[in-house]
Short mmCIF file of C-alpha atoms in Angstrom, two decimals:
data_model
loop_
_atom_site.label_atom_id
_atom_site.label_comp_id
_atom_site.label_asym_id
_atom_site.label_seq_id
_atom_site.Cartn_x
_atom_site.Cartn_y
_atom_site.Cartn_z
CA UNK A 354 -28.74 -6.62 -53.11
CA UNK A 355 -25.98 -4.48 -51.58
CA UNK A 356 -22.43 -5.70 -52.02
CA UNK A 357 -19.10 -4.68 -50.51
CA UNK A 358 -16.18 -6.72 -51.83
CA UNK A 359 -12.59 -6.33 -50.57
CA UNK A 360 -9.95 -6.03 -53.27
CA UNK A 361 -7.44 -8.92 -53.08
CA UNK A 362 -4.16 -7.78 -51.61
CA UNK A 363 -5.42 -4.28 -50.84
CA UNK A 364 -6.79 -2.51 -47.73
CA UNK A 365 -9.70 -1.26 -49.85
CA UNK A 366 -13.03 -2.50 -51.14
CA UNK A 367 -15.55 -1.83 -53.88
CA UNK A 368 -19.11 -1.09 -52.83
CA UNK A 369 -22.14 -1.09 -55.10
CA UNK A 370 -23.90 2.24 -54.59
CA UNK A 371 -27.14 2.21 -56.58
CA UNK A 372 -25.45 0.28 -59.37
CA UNK A 373 -22.28 2.39 -59.44
CA UNK A 374 -18.90 1.17 -58.12
CA UNK A 375 -17.37 3.12 -55.24
CA UNK A 376 -13.85 2.63 -53.89
CA UNK A 377 -13.93 2.41 -50.08
CA UNK A 378 -10.87 2.91 -47.89
CA UNK A 379 -10.18 4.13 -44.39
CA UNK A 380 -7.61 5.69 -42.11
CA UNK A 381 -5.25 7.30 -44.62
CA UNK A 382 -3.65 9.40 -41.84
CA UNK A 383 -1.95 11.78 -44.26
CA UNK A 384 1.29 13.29 -43.01
CA UNK A 385 1.84 10.66 -40.32
CA UNK A 386 5.59 10.63 -41.00
CA UNK A 387 5.92 14.22 -39.76
CA UNK A 388 3.95 13.38 -36.63
CA UNK A 389 6.07 10.32 -35.89
CA UNK A 390 9.19 12.44 -36.26
CA UNK A 391 7.90 15.12 -33.90
CA UNK A 392 6.25 12.85 -31.33
CA UNK A 393 8.54 9.81 -31.28
CA UNK A 394 11.77 10.90 -32.89
CA UNK A 395 11.33 8.45 -35.77
CA UNK A 396 12.86 9.60 -39.04
CA UNK A 397 10.84 8.26 -41.96
CA UNK A 398 10.75 9.44 -45.54
CA UNK A 399 7.32 10.61 -46.61
CA UNK A 400 5.21 7.96 -48.31
CA UNK A 401 2.67 10.49 -49.53
CA UNK A 402 3.44 9.86 -53.19
CA UNK A 403 3.15 6.09 -52.73
CA UNK A 404 -0.23 6.47 -51.01
CA UNK A 405 -1.46 8.83 -53.72
CA UNK A 406 -0.33 6.58 -56.55
CA UNK A 407 -1.96 3.58 -54.93
CA UNK A 408 -5.31 5.34 -54.54
CA UNK A 409 -5.21 6.58 -58.13
CA UNK A 410 -4.37 3.07 -59.39
CA UNK A 411 -7.22 1.53 -57.41
CA UNK A 412 -9.72 4.09 -58.72
CA UNK A 413 -8.70 3.48 -62.31
CA UNK A 414 -8.50 -0.29 -61.91
CA UNK A 415 -11.99 -0.57 -60.42
CA UNK A 416 -13.67 1.99 -62.71
CA UNK A 417 -15.00 3.58 -59.53
CA UNK A 418 -17.14 6.68 -59.93
CA UNK A 419 -16.90 7.58 -56.26
CA UNK A 420 -14.26 7.52 -53.52
CA UNK A 421 -15.47 6.99 -49.96
CA UNK A 422 -12.95 7.58 -47.17
CA UNK A 423 -14.15 6.15 -43.86
CA UNK A 424 -12.57 8.79 -41.69
CA UNK A 425 -9.13 9.92 -40.57
CA UNK A 426 -7.96 11.30 -43.86
CA UNK A 427 -5.94 13.60 -41.60
CA UNK A 428 -3.56 12.42 -38.92
CA UNK A 429 -3.20 15.36 -36.54
CA UNK A 430 -6.28 15.85 -34.42
CA UNK A 431 -5.93 19.65 -34.41
CA UNK A 432 -5.10 21.84 -37.37
CA UNK A 433 -3.08 20.15 -40.11
CA UNK A 434 0.65 20.75 -40.49
CA UNK A 435 2.17 21.75 -43.78
CA UNK A 436 3.14 18.26 -44.91
CA UNK A 437 -0.24 16.85 -43.98
CA UNK A 438 -2.30 19.54 -45.65
CA UNK A 439 -0.03 19.45 -48.69
CA UNK A 440 -0.46 15.69 -49.05
CA UNK A 441 -4.24 15.96 -48.92
CA UNK A 442 -4.44 18.88 -51.35
CA UNK A 443 -2.14 17.22 -53.89
CA UNK A 444 -4.04 13.94 -53.54
CA UNK A 445 -7.39 15.58 -54.26
CA UNK A 446 -6.00 17.58 -57.17
CA UNK A 447 -4.55 14.45 -58.79
CA UNK A 448 -7.60 12.20 -58.51
CA UNK A 449 -9.54 11.27 -61.64
CA UNK A 450 -13.00 12.77 -61.98
CA UNK A 451 -14.85 11.05 -59.13
CA UNK A 452 -17.15 12.19 -56.34
CA UNK A 453 -15.32 12.13 -53.01
CA UNK A 454 -17.07 11.57 -49.68
CA UNK A 455 -15.22 11.82 -46.38
CA UNK A 456 -17.03 10.22 -43.47
CA UNK A 457 -15.60 12.37 -40.73
CA UNK A 458 -13.36 10.63 -38.20
CA UNK A 459 -11.94 11.66 -34.86
CA UNK A 460 -8.67 12.81 -36.44
CA UNK A 461 -10.31 15.01 -39.08
CA UNK A 462 -10.77 18.09 -36.89
CA UNK A 463 -12.28 21.02 -38.82
CA UNK A 464 -11.24 19.62 -42.18
CA UNK A 465 -14.49 20.82 -43.76
CA UNK A 466 -13.33 24.43 -43.23
CA UNK A 467 -10.50 24.16 -45.77
CA UNK A 468 -10.91 21.03 -47.88
CA UNK A 469 -12.41 21.62 -51.33
CA UNK A 470 -14.45 19.45 -53.68
CA UNK A 471 -15.28 16.89 -50.99
CA UNK A 472 -18.54 16.03 -49.26
CA UNK A 473 -17.77 15.80 -45.53
CA UNK A 474 -20.34 14.02 -43.39
CA UNK A 475 -20.99 14.30 -39.68
CA UNK A 476 -19.25 11.85 -37.34
CA UNK A 477 -22.29 9.57 -37.17
CA UNK A 478 -21.86 8.64 -40.81
CA UNK A 479 -24.05 8.43 -43.87
CA UNK A 480 -26.13 5.90 -45.79
CA UNK A 481 -25.44 5.71 -49.51
CA UNK A 482 -27.79 3.41 -51.34
CA UNK A 483 -28.05 0.20 -49.35
CA UNK A 484 -24.71 0.61 -47.56
CA UNK A 485 -24.13 2.55 -44.35
CA UNK A 486 -20.76 4.14 -43.64
CA UNK A 487 -19.39 5.42 -40.32
CA UNK A 488 -15.90 5.94 -38.97
CA UNK A 489 -16.63 4.07 -35.76
CA UNK A 490 -15.26 6.37 -33.07
CA UNK A 491 -18.83 7.07 -32.03
CA UNK A 492 -22.16 5.32 -32.44
CA UNK A 493 -23.50 5.32 -36.03
CA UNK A 494 -26.55 7.41 -36.82
CA UNK A 495 -29.80 5.43 -36.97
CA UNK A 496 -30.04 6.09 -40.72
CA UNK A 497 -26.71 4.30 -41.21
CA UNK A 498 -28.19 1.26 -39.46
CA UNK A 499 -31.16 1.32 -41.85
CA UNK A 500 -28.84 0.05 -44.61
CA UNK A 501 -28.30 -3.61 -45.46
CA UNK A 502 -24.56 -3.52 -44.74
CA UNK A 503 -22.67 -1.23 -42.35
CA UNK A 504 -18.98 -0.44 -42.90
CA UNK A 505 -16.88 1.08 -40.13
CA UNK A 506 -13.18 1.79 -39.56
CA UNK A 507 -11.26 3.44 -36.67
CA UNK A 508 -10.19 0.10 -35.16
CA UNK A 509 -7.25 -0.57 -37.52
CA UNK A 510 -7.89 -4.32 -37.01
CA UNK A 511 -4.86 -6.56 -36.95
CA UNK A 512 -4.05 -10.09 -35.83
CA UNK A 513 -0.90 -11.17 -34.04
CA UNK A 514 0.41 -14.34 -35.63
CA UNK A 515 3.12 -16.57 -34.16
CA UNK A 516 5.31 -19.11 -35.93
CA UNK A 517 6.62 -22.44 -34.63
CA UNK A 518 9.82 -20.89 -33.21
CA UNK A 519 8.06 -18.16 -31.23
CA UNK A 520 8.41 -15.30 -33.68
CA UNK A 521 5.42 -13.05 -34.19
CA UNK A 522 4.14 -10.49 -36.63
CA UNK A 523 1.07 -8.30 -36.99
CA UNK A 524 -1.08 -8.47 -40.12
CA UNK A 525 -3.91 -6.16 -41.12
CA UNK A 526 -7.26 -7.90 -41.43
CA UNK A 527 -10.85 -7.36 -42.41
CA UNK A 528 -13.52 -8.26 -39.87
CA UNK A 529 -16.84 -9.32 -41.30
CA UNK A 530 -19.92 -10.96 -39.86
CA UNK A 531 -23.53 -10.74 -38.80
CA UNK A 532 -24.42 -7.44 -37.17
CA UNK A 533 -25.78 -7.88 -33.66
CA UNK A 534 -28.90 -5.77 -33.95
CA UNK A 535 -29.59 -5.98 -30.23
CA UNK A 536 -26.51 -3.90 -29.39
CA UNK A 537 -27.89 -0.97 -31.38
CA UNK A 538 -31.57 -1.55 -30.65
CA UNK A 539 -30.83 -1.35 -26.93
CA UNK A 540 -29.13 2.01 -27.45
CA UNK A 541 -31.70 3.58 -29.78
CA UNK A 542 -34.79 1.76 -28.51
CA UNK A 543 -35.77 1.19 -32.13
CA UNK A 544 -35.52 -1.68 -34.63
CA UNK A 545 -32.41 -1.97 -36.79
CA UNK A 546 -32.48 -3.23 -40.38
CA UNK A 547 -28.77 -3.84 -41.04
CA UNK A 548 -27.72 -7.48 -41.15
CA UNK A 549 -23.96 -7.34 -41.82
CA UNK A 550 -21.06 -5.42 -40.28
CA UNK A 551 -17.64 -4.91 -41.91
CA UNK A 552 -14.64 -3.44 -40.11
CA UNK A 553 -12.28 -2.01 -42.72
CA UNK A 554 -8.48 -2.21 -42.18
CA UNK A 555 -6.34 0.92 -42.16
CA UNK A 556 -5.06 2.03 -45.55
CA UNK A 557 -1.92 3.43 -43.93
CA UNK A 558 0.36 0.65 -42.71
CA UNK A 559 2.19 2.91 -40.22
CA UNK A 560 -0.70 3.50 -37.83
CA UNK A 561 -0.66 0.31 -35.75
CA UNK A 562 -3.97 -0.99 -34.51
CA UNK A 563 -6.01 -3.30 -32.32
CA UNK A 564 -4.79 -6.91 -32.14
CA UNK A 565 -8.27 -8.35 -32.34
CA UNK A 566 -7.25 -11.91 -31.45
CA UNK A 567 -5.40 -11.02 -28.25
CA UNK A 568 -7.24 -7.93 -27.01
CA UNK A 569 -10.66 -7.46 -25.43
CA UNK A 570 -10.27 -3.67 -25.35
CA UNK A 571 -11.60 -2.32 -28.64
CA UNK A 572 -11.69 1.35 -29.64
CA UNK A 573 -15.19 1.48 -31.15
CA UNK A 574 -17.85 1.71 -28.43
CA UNK A 575 -19.94 -1.05 -30.04
CA UNK A 576 -17.13 -3.56 -30.68
CA UNK A 577 -16.62 -6.45 -30.32
CA UNK A 578 -20.22 -7.02 -29.15
CA UNK A 579 -21.71 -5.82 -32.46
CA UNK A 580 -20.16 -8.75 -34.36
CA UNK A 581 -22.05 -11.97 -33.75
CA UNK A 582 -19.54 -14.27 -35.45
CA UNK A 583 -16.90 -12.00 -36.85
CA UNK A 584 -14.58 -13.67 -39.31
CA UNK A 585 -11.07 -12.34 -39.91
CA UNK A 586 -9.61 -12.19 -43.41
CA UNK A 587 -6.06 -11.27 -44.39
CA UNK A 588 -5.64 -8.70 -47.14
CA UNK A 589 -4.95 -11.49 -49.64
CA UNK A 590 -8.38 -12.97 -48.88
CA UNK A 591 -7.25 -15.81 -46.63
CA UNK A 592 -9.99 -16.58 -44.10
CA UNK A 593 -8.52 -17.08 -40.64
CA UNK A 594 -11.82 -17.96 -39.00
CA UNK A 595 -13.44 -16.34 -36.00
CA UNK A 596 -11.22 -13.51 -34.76
CA UNK A 597 -11.95 -14.64 -31.19
CA UNK A 598 -10.41 -18.06 -31.84
CA UNK A 599 -7.29 -17.27 -33.88
#
């Protein structure tokens, strides 16, 4: 039985891949601080070291033998800038001895032309054991949908929460529920085996995202229709209920 279990308090999960634990995270967006400075005039200190330390700690703490990044390891859509490339290279050099798979996202450009020691998949994703992984900016490959569970990212799901005095805040969430096979069977004109869909929150807390409880315009071409009864969970594990009713 395939399992994908979010880590309490973390925008990351552990997946069972043929009996071996794999750390799963998404949307690292390395070097985003430089982009925000150039594009929006925001001056932020780099959090590259904090991101790197957190990933290393999660790998060690879960005894993971594999790291799976569900796309957008890079931030710039074109060629990487110096800070961005430097963050990625130092991150990979500092990781413990694990296999690294990058499921290519829309921000990852031609990352396979310079990144080393990493398996980079096509944009349609990959099936590893009984779990399918895709970034979510495009439709998953049929082989991904042959898995028991499908994990996607790209959406950066968040909820907008209001308090009793009218204040509001955005919180990153997991979305999890029954996969609507009909959405994919209509597209591929073929049966789909997957029964569960998980939308992984962004690892980087600077990227913003889709407010899933106040927005009908999703980024992924198959969302929200692909979630039959998607439940939203805060990073600490609190179940908020159906994301459509929050």
